[in-house]
Short mmCIF file of C-alpha atoms and ligand atoms in Angstrom, two decimals:
data_model
loop_
_atom_site.label_atom_id
_atom_site.label_comp_id
_atom_site.label_asym_id
_atom_site.label_seq_id
_atom_site.Cartn_x
_atom_site.Cartn_y
_atom_site.Cartn_z
CA MET A 30 -0.05 -0.17 0.27
CA ILE A 31 1.25 3.47 -0.71
CA GLN A 32 2.75 3.81 3.38
CA ASP A 33 4.46 0.79 3.00
CA ILE A 34 7.60 2.50 1.67
CA ALA A 35 10.71 0.36 3.59
CA PRO A 36 13.11 0.03 3.47
CA GLU A 37 12.82 3.59 4.13
CA ILE A 38 11.36 4.95 6.89
CA PHE A 39 8.89 8.23 7.69
CA HIS A 40 8.89 10.54 10.65
CA ASN A 41 6.40 12.17 11.23
CA GLU A 42 7.90 14.02 14.82
CA TYR A 43 7.49 17.46 14.77
CA GLU A 44 10.83 19.17 14.72
CA ASN A 45 11.47 23.66 14.77
CA THR A 46 14.01 23.46 11.58
CA GLU A 47 15.22 24.98 9.14
CA PRO A 48 15.38 23.95 4.99
CA SER A 49 18.24 22.66 3.78
CA SER A 50 19.28 23.20 -0.36
CA ASP A 51 17.88 19.69 -1.23
CA SER A 52 15.10 19.50 1.15
CA ILE A 53 11.56 19.45 -0.58
CA VAL A 54 8.91 21.36 -0.43
CA PHE A 55 5.01 21.03 -1.75
CA SER A 56 3.19 23.89 -2.83
CA PHE A 57 -0.52 23.17 -3.25
CA CYS A 58 -3.28 24.94 -4.23
CA ASN A 59 -6.71 23.22 -4.41
CA ARG A 60 -6.14 19.94 -4.77
CA LYS A 61 -3.33 20.62 -7.28
CA ILE A 62 0.12 20.08 -6.00
CA LEU A 63 2.93 22.03 -7.40
CA CYS A 64 5.48 19.94 -10.14
CA LYS A 65 6.74 18.73 -13.46
CA ILE A 66 6.34 15.33 -14.75
CA GLU A 67 8.88 14.49 -17.48
CA GLU A 68 9.21 11.07 -18.99
CA GLY A 69 10.36 8.25 -17.74
CA ARG A 70 11.21 10.02 -14.32
CA GLY A 71 7.48 10.53 -13.66
CA VAL A 72 7.07 13.15 -10.46
CA ILE A 73 9.91 15.42 -10.57
CA CYS A 74 8.45 18.05 -6.89
CA PRO A 75 10.88 21.31 -6.36
CA ARG A 76 13.66 21.19 -3.85
CA PHE A 77 13.91 24.79 -1.20
CA SER A 78 16.79 25.51 -4.39
CA ASP A 79 14.24 25.23 -6.80
CA LEU A 80 11.85 27.73 -6.13
CA GLY A 81 14.02 31.33 -5.18
CA LEU A 82 12.49 31.04 -1.29
CA LYS A 83 13.79 32.31 1.82
CA LYS A 84 13.86 29.97 5.38
CA GLU A 85 10.50 31.57 6.53
CA ASP A 86 8.20 30.95 3.82
CA VAL A 87 8.40 27.23 4.85
CA ILE A 88 7.82 24.99 6.89
CA PHE A 89 8.44 21.54 8.75
CA LEU A 90 6.32 18.99 7.74
CA PHE A 91 8.06 15.60 8.44
CA LYS A 92 11.43 12.98 7.61
CA ILE A 93 11.90 9.75 5.04
CA ASP A 94 14.71 8.74 6.71
CA ASP A 95 17.45 11.99 6.29
CA ARG A 96 15.41 13.85 3.64
CA SER A 97 13.47 17.25 5.68
CA PHE A 98 10.15 18.07 3.65
CA PHE A 99 8.48 21.69 4.30
CA LEU A 100 5.70 22.49 3.14
CA LYS A 101 5.31 26.71 1.19
CA LYS A 102 4.15 28.89 3.52
CA SER A 103 1.97 31.24 1.84
CA ASP A 104 0.27 28.62 0.22
CA ILE A 105 -1.64 28.47 3.69
CA GLU A 106 -2.74 32.09 3.60
CA ASN A 107 -3.43 31.98 -0.30
CA ASP A 108 -4.40 28.95 -0.70
CA GLY A 109 -1.77 29.39 -3.39
CA ASP A 110 -0.22 30.82 -6.31
CA ILE A 111 -1.55 29.12 -9.77
CA ASP A 112 1.73 30.46 -11.50
CA GLY A 113 3.85 28.32 -10.88
CA SER A 114 7.84 28.63 -10.36
CA GLY A 115 10.39 27.73 -11.78
CA GLY A 116 9.57 24.91 -14.97
CA PHE A 117 7.19 23.34 -12.34
CA THR A 118 3.29 23.44 -12.68
CA TYR A 119 0.02 22.75 -10.26
CA GLU A 120 -1.24 19.64 -11.16
CA ASP A 121 -3.68 17.03 -10.61
CA ILE A 122 -2.78 15.90 -6.73
CA ARG A 123 -3.88 12.55 -8.19
CA VAL A 124 -0.78 12.44 -10.31
CA LEU A 125 1.15 10.88 -7.44
CA ARG A 126 -0.95 8.30 -7.46
CA ASN A 127 1.93 7.09 -10.36
CA ALA A 128 4.88 9.31 -8.12
CA TYR A 129 7.93 7.41 -8.72
CA PRO A 130 9.40 6.61 -6.15
CA LYS A 131 6.92 5.16 -3.86
CA ASP A 132 7.54 7.69 -1.17
CA LEU A 133 6.76 11.11 -2.94
CA CYS A 134 3.33 9.01 -3.14
CA PHE A 135 3.16 9.10 1.04
CA ALA A 136 5.07 11.91 1.20
CA GLY A 137 2.96 14.27 -1.69
CA MET A 138 -0.49 12.88 0.62
CA THR A 139 0.54 13.12 4.22
CA ALA A 140 1.60 16.90 3.14
CA TYR A 141 -1.11 17.53 1.35
CA HIS A 142 -3.61 16.00 4.08
CA LEU A 143 -1.47 18.62 6.87
CA PHE A 144 -1.75 21.66 3.71
CA VAL A 145 -5.66 21.03 3.70
CA TRP A 146 -5.62 21.27 8.23
CA TYR A 147 -3.09 24.35 8.25
CA ARG A 148 -5.26 26.17 5.52
CA ASP A 149 -8.30 25.50 7.67
CA ASN A 150 -7.33 26.17 11.22
CA ARG A 151 -6.24 29.52 10.53
CA PHE A 152 -8.83 31.39 12.44
CA CYS A 153 -8.77 30.22 16.45
CA GLY A 154 -13.14 27.92 16.47
CA ARG A 155 -13.02 29.16 19.92
CA CYS A 156 -11.79 32.18 20.53
CA ALA A 157 -11.70 32.88 16.56
CA ALA A 158 -8.74 35.36 16.85
CA LYS A 159 -5.79 34.70 14.15
CA THR A 160 -4.03 31.33 15.33
CA GLU A 161 0.56 31.36 15.31
CA TYR A 162 2.25 27.53 14.74
CA TYR A 163 3.29 26.59 17.89
CA ASP A 164 6.70 25.55 17.59
CA LYS A 165 6.62 22.60 19.88
CA GLU A 166 4.56 19.45 18.96
CA ARG A 167 2.62 20.55 15.20
CA ALA A 168 -0.15 21.72 15.87
CA MET A 169 -1.98 25.25 15.65
CA ILE A 170 -2.15 27.74 18.69
CA CYS A 171 -3.59 30.73 20.09
CA PRO A 172 -2.32 33.64 21.32
CA SER A 173 -5.37 35.18 22.97
CA CYS A 174 -6.88 32.18 24.12
CA LYS A 175 -4.19 29.03 24.22
CA ASN A 176 -7.03 26.77 21.96
CA ILE A 177 -3.25 24.27 21.26
CA ILE A 178 -4.58 22.44 17.54
CA TYR A 179 -4.02 19.00 16.66
CA PRO A 180 -3.83 17.47 13.04
CA LYS A 181 -7.36 16.10 12.50
CA ILE A 182 -7.71 12.27 11.59
CA CYS A 183 -11.46 11.70 10.68
CA PRO A 184 -11.53 7.09 10.84
CA ALA A 185 -13.80 5.44 7.98
CA VAL A 186 -14.63 2.35 7.53
CA ILE A 187 -13.64 -0.34 4.52
CA VAL A 188 -15.86 -3.31 4.30
CA GLY A 189 -15.47 -6.61 2.29
CA VAL A 190 -18.88 -7.93 2.71
CA THR A 191 -18.00 -11.35 1.78
CA CYS A 192 -20.64 -14.44 1.24
CA LYS A 193 -19.84 -17.78 0.59
CA ASP A 194 -16.86 -17.53 -2.31
CA ARG A 195 -18.27 -14.34 -3.58
CA ILE A 196 -17.13 -10.73 -2.37
CA LEU A 197 -19.09 -7.66 -2.58
CA MET A 198 -17.75 -5.15 -5.36
CA THR A 199 -19.37 -1.45 -6.29
CA ARG A 200 -18.82 1.15 -8.02
CA TYR A 201 -19.21 5.14 -7.15
CA ALA A 202 -22.62 7.23 -8.77
CA GLY A 203 -21.14 9.99 -9.58
CA ARG A 204 -17.42 10.59 -8.58
CA ALA A 205 -14.19 10.85 -10.66
CA TYR A 206 -13.03 7.05 -9.61
CA LYS A 207 -14.65 4.59 -11.88
CA GLY A 208 -12.75 0.84 -10.60
CA ASN A 209 -13.64 -1.13 -8.50
CA ALA A 210 -14.56 -0.37 -4.53
CA LEU A 211 -15.70 -2.20 -1.59
CA ILE A 212 -18.48 -0.42 0.86
CA ALA A 213 -17.24 2.83 2.56
CA GLY A 214 -17.94 5.01 5.24
CA PHE A 215 -17.40 7.93 7.26
CA CYS A 216 -17.26 7.27 11.56
CA GLU A 217 -20.44 9.18 12.91
CA ILE A 218 -20.22 10.47 16.18
CA GLY A 219 -20.52 7.75 19.24
CA GLU A 220 -20.06 4.36 17.26
CA THR A 221 -17.41 2.22 17.05
CA ALA A 222 -15.61 1.05 14.21
CA GLU A 223 -17.45 -2.19 13.84
CA ASP A 224 -21.25 0.33 14.36
CA THR A 225 -19.88 1.96 11.60
CA VAL A 226 -19.71 -0.94 9.35
CA ARG A 227 -23.18 -2.68 10.49
CA ARG A 228 -24.66 1.00 8.80
CA GLU A 229 -22.53 1.32 6.49
CA VAL A 230 -23.77 -1.88 4.58
CA MET A 231 -27.07 -1.21 5.28
CA GLU A 232 -27.42 2.12 4.42
CA GLU A 233 -25.60 1.08 0.87
CA VAL A 234 -26.38 -2.80 0.41
CA GLY A 235 -29.76 -3.06 2.72
CA LEU A 236 -27.91 -5.86 3.94
CA LYS A 237 -27.18 -7.26 7.96
CA VAL A 238 -23.80 -8.49 8.16
CA LYS A 239 -22.04 -11.36 11.30
CA ASN A 240 -18.48 -12.36 12.38
CA ILE A 241 -16.87 -7.95 11.23
CA ARG A 242 -13.70 -9.19 11.47
CA TYR A 243 -10.12 -6.48 10.98
CA PHE A 244 -8.19 -6.24 8.36
CA ALA A 245 -5.31 -3.74 8.37
CA SER A 246 -6.07 0.13 8.11
CA GLN A 247 -4.12 3.25 5.72
CA PRO A 248 -3.35 6.97 5.70
CA TRP A 249 -5.10 7.75 3.45
CA GLY A 250 -3.92 12.26 3.19
CA PHE A 251 -6.19 12.88 -0.42
CA ASP A 252 -8.74 13.21 2.03
CA SER A 253 -7.38 13.80 5.79
CA ASN A 254 -8.36 9.89 7.22
CA LEU A 255 -8.06 7.32 8.33
CA LEU A 256 -8.83 3.96 6.14
CA LEU A 257 -9.89 0.61 8.89
CA GLY A 258 -11.05 -2.01 6.54
CA PHE A 259 -12.83 -5.31 7.88
CA PHE A 260 -14.08 -8.20 6.39
CA CYS A 261 -17.72 -9.50 6.95
CA GLU A 262 -20.51 -12.45 6.09
CA ALA A 263 -23.89 -11.49 4.62
CA GLU A 264 -26.34 -13.26 6.78
CA ASP A 265 -28.46 -13.46 3.19
CA SER A 266 -27.47 -12.12 -0.46
CA GLU A 267 -30.41 -9.81 -1.83
CA ILE A 268 -28.42 -6.30 -2.34
CA LYS A 269 -31.01 -3.12 -1.89
CA MET A 270 -28.72 -1.17 -2.88
CA ASP A 271 -28.34 3.05 -2.69
CA GLU A 272 -28.76 4.12 -5.78
CA ASN A 273 -27.78 7.41 -4.48
CA GLU A 274 -24.29 6.08 -3.53
CA LEU A 275 -23.60 3.61 -6.10
CA SER A 276 -24.43 3.21 -9.86
CA GLN A 277 -23.63 -0.57 -9.06
CA ALA A 278 -23.94 -3.37 -6.46
CA LEU A 279 -22.63 -7.63 -6.99
CA PHE A 280 -21.35 -10.31 -5.51
CA ILE A 281 -18.59 -11.67 -7.31
CA LYS A 282 -16.76 -15.19 -6.87
CA ARG A 283 -13.81 -14.79 -6.44
CA SER A 284 -12.53 -16.83 -9.48
CA ASP A 285 -13.78 -13.93 -11.19
CA ILE A 286 -12.04 -11.42 -9.87
CA GLY A 287 -9.42 -9.08 -11.79
CA SER A 288 -5.80 -8.13 -11.21
CA GLU A 289 -5.99 -5.50 -8.75
CA ALA A 290 -2.44 -3.11 -8.01
CA LYS A 291 -2.44 -3.94 -4.16
CA ASN A 292 0.46 -1.39 -4.34
CA LEU A 293 -1.77 1.57 -3.51
CA SER A 294 -5.28 1.46 -1.97
CA LEU A 295 -6.53 -0.53 0.75
CA THR A 296 -9.18 -1.36 -0.83
CA ALA A 297 -7.21 -3.38 -3.52
CA THR A 298 -5.31 -4.75 -1.29
CA MET A 299 -8.74 -6.40 0.45
CA ILE A 300 -9.84 -7.54 -3.22
CA MET A 301 -6.47 -9.17 -4.12
CA HIS A 302 -6.67 -10.74 -0.36
CA PHE A 303 -9.89 -12.43 -0.59
CA LYS A 304 -8.84 -13.90 -4.38
CA GLU A 305 -6.08 -15.30 -3.42
CA HIS A 306 -6.45 -16.26 0.31
CA PRO A 307 -9.13 -18.77 0.08
CA GLU A 308 -8.39 -20.30 3.28
CA ASP A 309 -8.74 -16.94 5.84
CA PHE A 310 -12.72 -17.33 4.42
CA PRO A 311 -13.97 -20.69 5.80
CA MET A 312 -17.53 -21.29 4.06
ZN1 LIG B 424 -8.58 30.82 21.02
#
């Protein structure tokens, strides 16, 4: 999956530190990222020295091994500089799915998560004063009421609903992503993740489920999520699809599942796990 960048190691500890000339600087505008797409080399993001910035123009994000990643601060105030600079242009953040090396995809996605959080917390939600960067940990602090605001992470579930040798595959209605999906949805206030599984499956396809088992999780910074993957079994197989959410919902036989690229998403990893490990799904 995207976060699996071994042997590289992701260090998310906050450091009040300055960039070096070869630190990567991420810059975002809406859902676009400043980059170059080079034939044969893939996506390239600018280094600090490429952008003619001063050290106070960027804020530290995280490290991968000993490489530091920063965010251009003016994006937080202005939502980006759409003109680009230094031969770099703003491209849809989905280009990161094809970024090479793979850790650039994970870094860019995680940087985008932090960008959205910084941008949306420029003012204190408690007293409405302008917030400041906190220098002791990754947080924003309100100088007026001392409210400390930490990054927001939204838990959501991905659900593989199985029925003997079949798994429920869906397609979303009215979204850019047209590939195979599993049932998915945000955890609501007061719910356990297992409650969310039961509620989302009932809402989207009208099925009761049993034997809910946790599978794996995935940080998904494109939408500020922590995705929690579960498998469960349908108590019957009569689907009542929510046509506002989905354009298709079908139980697909294990032998009819094609090949999904499991190097990126939890969804694809779960579909391929069902296909390749029938021993984990006794009938
Ligand atoms: Zn305040």
